[in-house]
Coordinates of C-alpha atoms in Angstrom, one line a residue:
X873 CA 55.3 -27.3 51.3
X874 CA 53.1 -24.2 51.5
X875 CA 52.2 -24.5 54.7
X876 CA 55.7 -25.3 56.2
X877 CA 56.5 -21.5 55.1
X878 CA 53.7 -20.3 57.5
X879 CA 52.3 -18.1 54.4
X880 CA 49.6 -20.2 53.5
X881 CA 46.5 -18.1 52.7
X882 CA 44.7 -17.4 55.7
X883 CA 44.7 -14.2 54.1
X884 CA 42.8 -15.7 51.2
X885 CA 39.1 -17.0 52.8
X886 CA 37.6 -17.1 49.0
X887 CA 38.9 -16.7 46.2
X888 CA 36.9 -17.4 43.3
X889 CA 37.5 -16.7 39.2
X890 CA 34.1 -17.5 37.8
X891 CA 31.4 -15.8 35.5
X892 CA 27.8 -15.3 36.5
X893 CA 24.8 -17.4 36.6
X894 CA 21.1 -15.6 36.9
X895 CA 21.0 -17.2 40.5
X896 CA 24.0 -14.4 41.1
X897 CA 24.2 -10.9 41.4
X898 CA 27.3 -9.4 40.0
X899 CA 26.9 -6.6 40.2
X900 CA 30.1 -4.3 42.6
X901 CA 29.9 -2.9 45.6
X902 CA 32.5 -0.2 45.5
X903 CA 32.4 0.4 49.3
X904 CA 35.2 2.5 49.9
X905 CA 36.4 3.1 46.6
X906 CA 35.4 5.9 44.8
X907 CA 37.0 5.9 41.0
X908 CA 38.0 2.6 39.9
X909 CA 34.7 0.8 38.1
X910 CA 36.0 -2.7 38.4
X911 CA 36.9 -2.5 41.9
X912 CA 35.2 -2.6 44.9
X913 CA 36.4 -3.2 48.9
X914 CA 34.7 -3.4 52.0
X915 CA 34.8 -4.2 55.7
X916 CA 33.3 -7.3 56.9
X917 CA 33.6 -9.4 60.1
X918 CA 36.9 -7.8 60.5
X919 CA 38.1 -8.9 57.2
X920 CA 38.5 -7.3 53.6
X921 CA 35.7 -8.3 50.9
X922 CA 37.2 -7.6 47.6
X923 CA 35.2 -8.1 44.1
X924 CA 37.3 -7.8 40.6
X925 CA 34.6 -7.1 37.3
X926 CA 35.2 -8.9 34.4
X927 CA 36.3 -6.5 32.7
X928 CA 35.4 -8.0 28.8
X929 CA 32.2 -9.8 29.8
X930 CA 29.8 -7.4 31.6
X931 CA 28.0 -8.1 34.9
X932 CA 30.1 -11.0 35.4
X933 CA 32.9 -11.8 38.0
X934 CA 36.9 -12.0 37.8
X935 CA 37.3 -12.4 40.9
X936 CA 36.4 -12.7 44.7
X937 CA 38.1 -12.4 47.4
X938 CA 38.3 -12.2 51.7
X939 CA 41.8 -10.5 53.2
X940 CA 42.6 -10.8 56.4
X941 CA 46.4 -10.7 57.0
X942 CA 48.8 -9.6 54.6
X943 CA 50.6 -11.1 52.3
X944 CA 54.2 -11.8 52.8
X945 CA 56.3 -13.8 50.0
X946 CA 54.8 -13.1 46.6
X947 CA 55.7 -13.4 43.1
X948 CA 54.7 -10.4 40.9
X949 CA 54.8 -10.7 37.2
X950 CA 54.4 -7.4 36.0
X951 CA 57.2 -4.3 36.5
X952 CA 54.8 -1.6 37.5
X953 CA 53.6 -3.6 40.5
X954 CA 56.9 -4.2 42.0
X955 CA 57.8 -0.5 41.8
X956 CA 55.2 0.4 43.2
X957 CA 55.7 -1.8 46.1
X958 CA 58.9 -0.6 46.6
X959 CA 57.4 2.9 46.8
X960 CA 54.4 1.3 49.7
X961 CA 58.0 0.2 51.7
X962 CA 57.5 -3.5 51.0
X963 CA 59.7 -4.4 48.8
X964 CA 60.6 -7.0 51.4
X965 CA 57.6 -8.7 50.5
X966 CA 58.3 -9.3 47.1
X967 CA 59.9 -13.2 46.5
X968 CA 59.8 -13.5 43.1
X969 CA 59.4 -10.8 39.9
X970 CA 59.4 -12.2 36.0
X971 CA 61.3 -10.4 33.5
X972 CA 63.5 -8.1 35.5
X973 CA 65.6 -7.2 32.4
X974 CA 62.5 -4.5 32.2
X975 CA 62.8 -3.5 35.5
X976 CA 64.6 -0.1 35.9
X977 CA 64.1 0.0 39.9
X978 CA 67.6 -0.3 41.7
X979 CA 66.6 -1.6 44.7
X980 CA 65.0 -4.4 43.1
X981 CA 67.7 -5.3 41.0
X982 CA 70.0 -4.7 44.3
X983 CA 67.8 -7.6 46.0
X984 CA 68.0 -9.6 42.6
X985 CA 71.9 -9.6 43.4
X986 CA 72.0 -10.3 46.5
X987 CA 69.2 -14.0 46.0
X988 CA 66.3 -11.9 48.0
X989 CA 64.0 -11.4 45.1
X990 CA 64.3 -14.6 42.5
X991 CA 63.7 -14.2 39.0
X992 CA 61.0 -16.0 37.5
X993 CA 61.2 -15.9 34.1
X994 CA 58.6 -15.1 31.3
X995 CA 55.5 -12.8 32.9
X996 CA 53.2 -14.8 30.6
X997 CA 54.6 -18.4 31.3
X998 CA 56.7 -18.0 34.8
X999 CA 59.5 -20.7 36.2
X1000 CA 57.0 -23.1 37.8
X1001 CA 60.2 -24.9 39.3
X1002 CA 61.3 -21.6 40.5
X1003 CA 57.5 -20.7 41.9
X1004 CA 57.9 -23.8 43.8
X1005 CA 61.0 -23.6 45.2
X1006 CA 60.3 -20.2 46.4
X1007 CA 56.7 -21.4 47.7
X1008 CA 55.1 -17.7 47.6
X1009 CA 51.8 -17.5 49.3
X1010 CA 50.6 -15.6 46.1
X1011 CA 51.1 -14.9 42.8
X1012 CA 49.7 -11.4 41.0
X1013 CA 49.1 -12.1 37.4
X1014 CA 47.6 -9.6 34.6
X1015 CA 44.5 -11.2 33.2
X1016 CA 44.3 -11.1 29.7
X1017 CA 40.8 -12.0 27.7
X1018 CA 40.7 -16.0 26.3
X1019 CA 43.8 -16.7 28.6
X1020 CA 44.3 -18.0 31.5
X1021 CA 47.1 -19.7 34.0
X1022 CA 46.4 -23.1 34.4
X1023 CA 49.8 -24.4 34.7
X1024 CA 50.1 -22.1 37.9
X1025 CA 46.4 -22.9 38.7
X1026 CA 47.3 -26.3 39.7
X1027 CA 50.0 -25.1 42.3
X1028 CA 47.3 -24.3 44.4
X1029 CA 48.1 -20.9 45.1
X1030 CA 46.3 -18.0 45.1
X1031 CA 46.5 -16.3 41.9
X1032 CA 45.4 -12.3 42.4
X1033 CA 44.1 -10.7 39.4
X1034 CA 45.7 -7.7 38.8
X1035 CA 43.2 -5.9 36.5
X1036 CA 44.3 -2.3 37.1
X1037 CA 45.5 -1.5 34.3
X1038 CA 42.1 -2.4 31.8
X1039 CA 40.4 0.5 34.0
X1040 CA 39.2 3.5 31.9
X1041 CA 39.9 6.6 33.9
X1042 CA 43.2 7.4 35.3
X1043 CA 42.3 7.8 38.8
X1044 CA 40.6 4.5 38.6
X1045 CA 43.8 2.7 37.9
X1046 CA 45.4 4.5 40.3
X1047 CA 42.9 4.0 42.9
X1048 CA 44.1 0.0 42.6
X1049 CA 47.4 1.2 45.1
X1050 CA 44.8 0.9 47.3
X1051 CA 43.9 -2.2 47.3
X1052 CA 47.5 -3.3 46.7
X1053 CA 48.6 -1.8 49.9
X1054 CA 45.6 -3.6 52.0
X1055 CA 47.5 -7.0 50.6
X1056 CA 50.3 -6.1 51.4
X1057 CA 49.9 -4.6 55.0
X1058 CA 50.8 -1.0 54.3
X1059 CA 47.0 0.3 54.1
X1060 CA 47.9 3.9 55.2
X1061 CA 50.7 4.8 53.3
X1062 CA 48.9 3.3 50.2
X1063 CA 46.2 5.5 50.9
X1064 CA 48.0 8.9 51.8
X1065 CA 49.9 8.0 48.5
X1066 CA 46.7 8.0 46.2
X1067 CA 45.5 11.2 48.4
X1068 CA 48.7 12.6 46.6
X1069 CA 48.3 11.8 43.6
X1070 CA 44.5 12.3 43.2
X1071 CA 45.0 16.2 44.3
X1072 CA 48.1 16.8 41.7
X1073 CA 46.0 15.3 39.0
X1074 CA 43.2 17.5 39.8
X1075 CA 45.2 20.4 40.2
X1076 CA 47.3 19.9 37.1
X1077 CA 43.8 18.8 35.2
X1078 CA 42.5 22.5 36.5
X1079 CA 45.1 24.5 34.5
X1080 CA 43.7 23.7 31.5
X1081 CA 40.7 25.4 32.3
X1082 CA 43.0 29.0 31.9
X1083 CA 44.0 27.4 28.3
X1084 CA 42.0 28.8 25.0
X1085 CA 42.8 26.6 22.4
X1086 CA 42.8 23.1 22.0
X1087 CA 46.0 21.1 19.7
X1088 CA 44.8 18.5 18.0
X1089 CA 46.6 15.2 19.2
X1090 CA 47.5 11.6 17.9
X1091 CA 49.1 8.7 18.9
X1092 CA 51.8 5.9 18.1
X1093 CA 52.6 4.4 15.6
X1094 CA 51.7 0.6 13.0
X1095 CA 52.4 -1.9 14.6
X1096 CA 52.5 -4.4 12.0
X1097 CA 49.4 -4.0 9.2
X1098 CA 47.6 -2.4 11.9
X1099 CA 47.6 0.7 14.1
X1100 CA 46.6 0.6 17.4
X1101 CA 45.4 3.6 18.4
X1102 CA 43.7 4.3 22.3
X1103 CA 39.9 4.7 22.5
X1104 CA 38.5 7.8 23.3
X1105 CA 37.8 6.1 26.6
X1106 CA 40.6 4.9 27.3
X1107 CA 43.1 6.3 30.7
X1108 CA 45.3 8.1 27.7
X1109 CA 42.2 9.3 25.8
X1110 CA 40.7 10.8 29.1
X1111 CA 44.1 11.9 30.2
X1112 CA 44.5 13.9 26.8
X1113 CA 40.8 15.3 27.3
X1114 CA 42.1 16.2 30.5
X1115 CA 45.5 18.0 29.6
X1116 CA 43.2 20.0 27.2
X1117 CA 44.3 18.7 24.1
X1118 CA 41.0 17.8 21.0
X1119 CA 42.6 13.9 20.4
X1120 CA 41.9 12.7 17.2
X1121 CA 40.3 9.7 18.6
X1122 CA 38.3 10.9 21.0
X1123 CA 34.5 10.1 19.2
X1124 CA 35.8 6.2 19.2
X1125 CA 34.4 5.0 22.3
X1126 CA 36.5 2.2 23.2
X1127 CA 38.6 1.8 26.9
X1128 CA 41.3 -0.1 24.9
X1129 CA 43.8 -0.3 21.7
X1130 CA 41.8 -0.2 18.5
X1131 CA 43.0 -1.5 15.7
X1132 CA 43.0 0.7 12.4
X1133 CA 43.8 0.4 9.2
X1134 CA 46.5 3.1 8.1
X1135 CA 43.6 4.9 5.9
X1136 CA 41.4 5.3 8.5
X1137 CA 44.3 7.3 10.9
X1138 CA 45.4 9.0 8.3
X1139 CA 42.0 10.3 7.1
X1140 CA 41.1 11.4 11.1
X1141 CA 44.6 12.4 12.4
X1142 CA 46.4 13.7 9.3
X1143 CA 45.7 17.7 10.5
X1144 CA 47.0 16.8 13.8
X1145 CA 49.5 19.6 15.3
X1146 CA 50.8 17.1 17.8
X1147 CA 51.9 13.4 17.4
X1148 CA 52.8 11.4 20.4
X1149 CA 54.7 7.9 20.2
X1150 CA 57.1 6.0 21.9
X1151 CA 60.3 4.2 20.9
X1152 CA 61.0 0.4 21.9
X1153 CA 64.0 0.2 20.3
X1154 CA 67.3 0.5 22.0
X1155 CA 68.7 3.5 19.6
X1156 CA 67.5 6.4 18.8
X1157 CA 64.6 7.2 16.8
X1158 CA 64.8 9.7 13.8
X1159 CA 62.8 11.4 11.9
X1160 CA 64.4 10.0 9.2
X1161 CA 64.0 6.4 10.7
X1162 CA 60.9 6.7 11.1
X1163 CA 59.9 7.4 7.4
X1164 CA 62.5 4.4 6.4
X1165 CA 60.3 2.0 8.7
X1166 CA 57.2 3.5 6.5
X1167 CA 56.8 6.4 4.2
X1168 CA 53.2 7.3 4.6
X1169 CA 54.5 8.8 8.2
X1170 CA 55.7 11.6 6.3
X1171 CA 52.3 12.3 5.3
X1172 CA 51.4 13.5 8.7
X1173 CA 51.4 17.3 9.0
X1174 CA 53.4 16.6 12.5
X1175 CA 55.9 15.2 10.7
X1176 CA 56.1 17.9 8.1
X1177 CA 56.0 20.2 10.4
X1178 CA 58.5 18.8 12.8
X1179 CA 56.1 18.7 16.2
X1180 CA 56.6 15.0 16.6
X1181 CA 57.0 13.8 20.5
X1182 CA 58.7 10.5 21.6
X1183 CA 59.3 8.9 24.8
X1184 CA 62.0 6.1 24.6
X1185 CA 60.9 3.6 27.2
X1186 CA 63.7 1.2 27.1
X1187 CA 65.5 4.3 29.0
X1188 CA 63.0 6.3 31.3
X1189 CA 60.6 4.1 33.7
X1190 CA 57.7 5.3 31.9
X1191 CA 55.9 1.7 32.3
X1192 CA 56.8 1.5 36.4
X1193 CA 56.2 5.0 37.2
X1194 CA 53.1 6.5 34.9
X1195 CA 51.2 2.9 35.3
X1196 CA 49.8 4.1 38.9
X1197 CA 51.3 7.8 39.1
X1198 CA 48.9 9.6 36.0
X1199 CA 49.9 13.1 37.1
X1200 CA 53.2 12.3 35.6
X1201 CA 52.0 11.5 32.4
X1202 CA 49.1 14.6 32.6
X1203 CA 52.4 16.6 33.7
X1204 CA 53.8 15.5 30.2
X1205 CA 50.9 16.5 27.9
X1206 CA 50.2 19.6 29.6
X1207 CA 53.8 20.6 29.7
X1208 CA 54.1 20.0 25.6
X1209 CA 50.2 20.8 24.6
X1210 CA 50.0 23.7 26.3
X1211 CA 53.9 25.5 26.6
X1212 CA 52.5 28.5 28.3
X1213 CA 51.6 26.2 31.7
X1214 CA 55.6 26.7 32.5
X1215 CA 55.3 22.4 33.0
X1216 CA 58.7 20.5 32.2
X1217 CA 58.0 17.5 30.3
X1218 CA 59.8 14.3 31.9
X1219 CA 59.1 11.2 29.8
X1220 CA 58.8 12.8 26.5
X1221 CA 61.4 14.7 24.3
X1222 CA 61.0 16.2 20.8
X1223 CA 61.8 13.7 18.2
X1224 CA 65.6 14.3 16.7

């Protein structure tokens, strides 16, 4: 059924989701790319070599794999892929997208309308009847630590890993429109794009050198008993370094979400002059509200103080747009951290 589409994966020579023996170097061969650390591409007998770290077990492989056309009819399970392929001009290439009730992008929801783009359901357990009566000739999943896809596995079809967003620099996520646009047969664009972008984060991340004091930042909110708060790191927690801000956070080494207890925020972030969160709720968030949803909030000198910034993300593409476009967000923290840049903030808005 694959193969009667005519997108069956010559594309795909290799592809390969596997750990490392000692027989096996795992080590990446960046090639071409020169900020993402789990990504590396190269040129080879006229084809692409691709190699995906494992991003939670070091020196080991995600994946492996040889390009050599692109791909045309693919599902996508996650939002900020899809825009972005809209933005590389192949939307067209897109046959499938999960969840679309969190896409903002009108052009896919105009090709959701009109039966061009299907919707496949959950982005953690997708329509396999749908998958198969669209016959894609690939699906791009997010990877996730101690889970895996096996249901979609046994489709045989190529599953790309799309590991972007567990990079720990900006840039280095960014960098991954790269690679996308290689897939997808729009190599230059995806590379002028990135050109873009990696010269207005650089420029914006060069203000702050004019900047002489540093507001000290935190994040979010419980979620829960716990509160996950970005490691020092982390894109966010080098973005904030970068926007010239001291984050609260920053001597906690982790590239992920850690989980705290609310004693141990509030003993290294209750001094903060800046607190940034964002809403998930369809209404809008108070200051009020947020002490009803828990008092110790109120504790925060932010909140006392009244410098609390929130970015409600059920009605701004903050998830499509910042995911591969950081001078957005650096835009944002530079704009509220530092007033006297003359920035506009976008995303974020001061808390009613």
């Amino acid at each position: 059924m694959i193969l009667s589409r005519g997108y069956r994966l010559i594309a795909l020579l290799a592809v390969v989701l596997t750990g490392c023996d000692g027989s096996r170097n795992c080590g990446i061969d960046h090639g071409i790319i020169e900020h993402a650390s789990l990504l590396g591409m190269s040129y080879d007998n006229g084809g692409l070599e691709v190699s995906i770290a494992n991003p939670w077990k070091e020196g080991a492989m995600l994946q492996e794999l040889t390009v050599d056309r692109p791909f045309r009819h693919a599902v996508v399970t996650n939002n900020s892929l899809a825009a972005l392929m809209v933005e590389l001009g192949v939307a067209d290439h897109i046959a499938g997208v999960c969840e679309p009730e969190y896409i903002s992008d009108t052009t896919i929801h105009a090709m959701i309308d009109d039966r061009l783009i299907a919707d496949c359901g959950s982005g953690m357990y997708p329509n396999i009847e749908k998958i198969l009566e669209i016959s894609p000739d690939a699906i791009f999943v997010s990877p996730f630590e101690g889970n895996g896809y096996a249901q979609l596995e046994k489709l045989g079809i190529p599953l790309i890993q799309c590991a972007d967003y567990m990079e720990t620099s900006p840039l280095g996520r960014a960098e991954w429109i790269r690679f996308y646009g290689r897939l997808f047969g729009a190599e230059n664009k995806a590379d002028s794009l990135f050109n873009v972008i990696r010269d207005r984060y650089e420029s914006l991340a060069g203000l702050t050198s004019d900047f002489h004091d540093n507001p000290k930042v935190m994040l979010d909110t419980r979620s829960g008993s716990a509160w996950y708060t970005a490691g020092g790191m982390s894109t966010i927690g080098i973005m904030l370094a970068d926007a010239g801000a001291d984050y609260a956070f920053a001597d906690m080494s982790g590239s992920g979400s850690i989980p705290l207890a609310f004693e141990s925020v509030y003993e290294k972030a209750q001094d903060s002059d800046i607190w940034f969160l964002k809403n998930s709720t369809s209404g809008n968030l108070t200051y009020g509200q947020l002490e009803k949803d828990f008092s110790g909030y109120s504790r925060f000198l932010p909140f006392q103080n009244r410098k609390i910034w929130v970015c409600d993300v059920y009605r701004t593409p903050y998830f499509e747009e910042t995911a591969f476009h950081p001078e957005l967000l650096l835009n944002d923290f530079i704009a509220i951290i530092h007033p006297e840049s003359g920035l506009t903030a976008n995303y974020y808005h001061p808390l009613d």
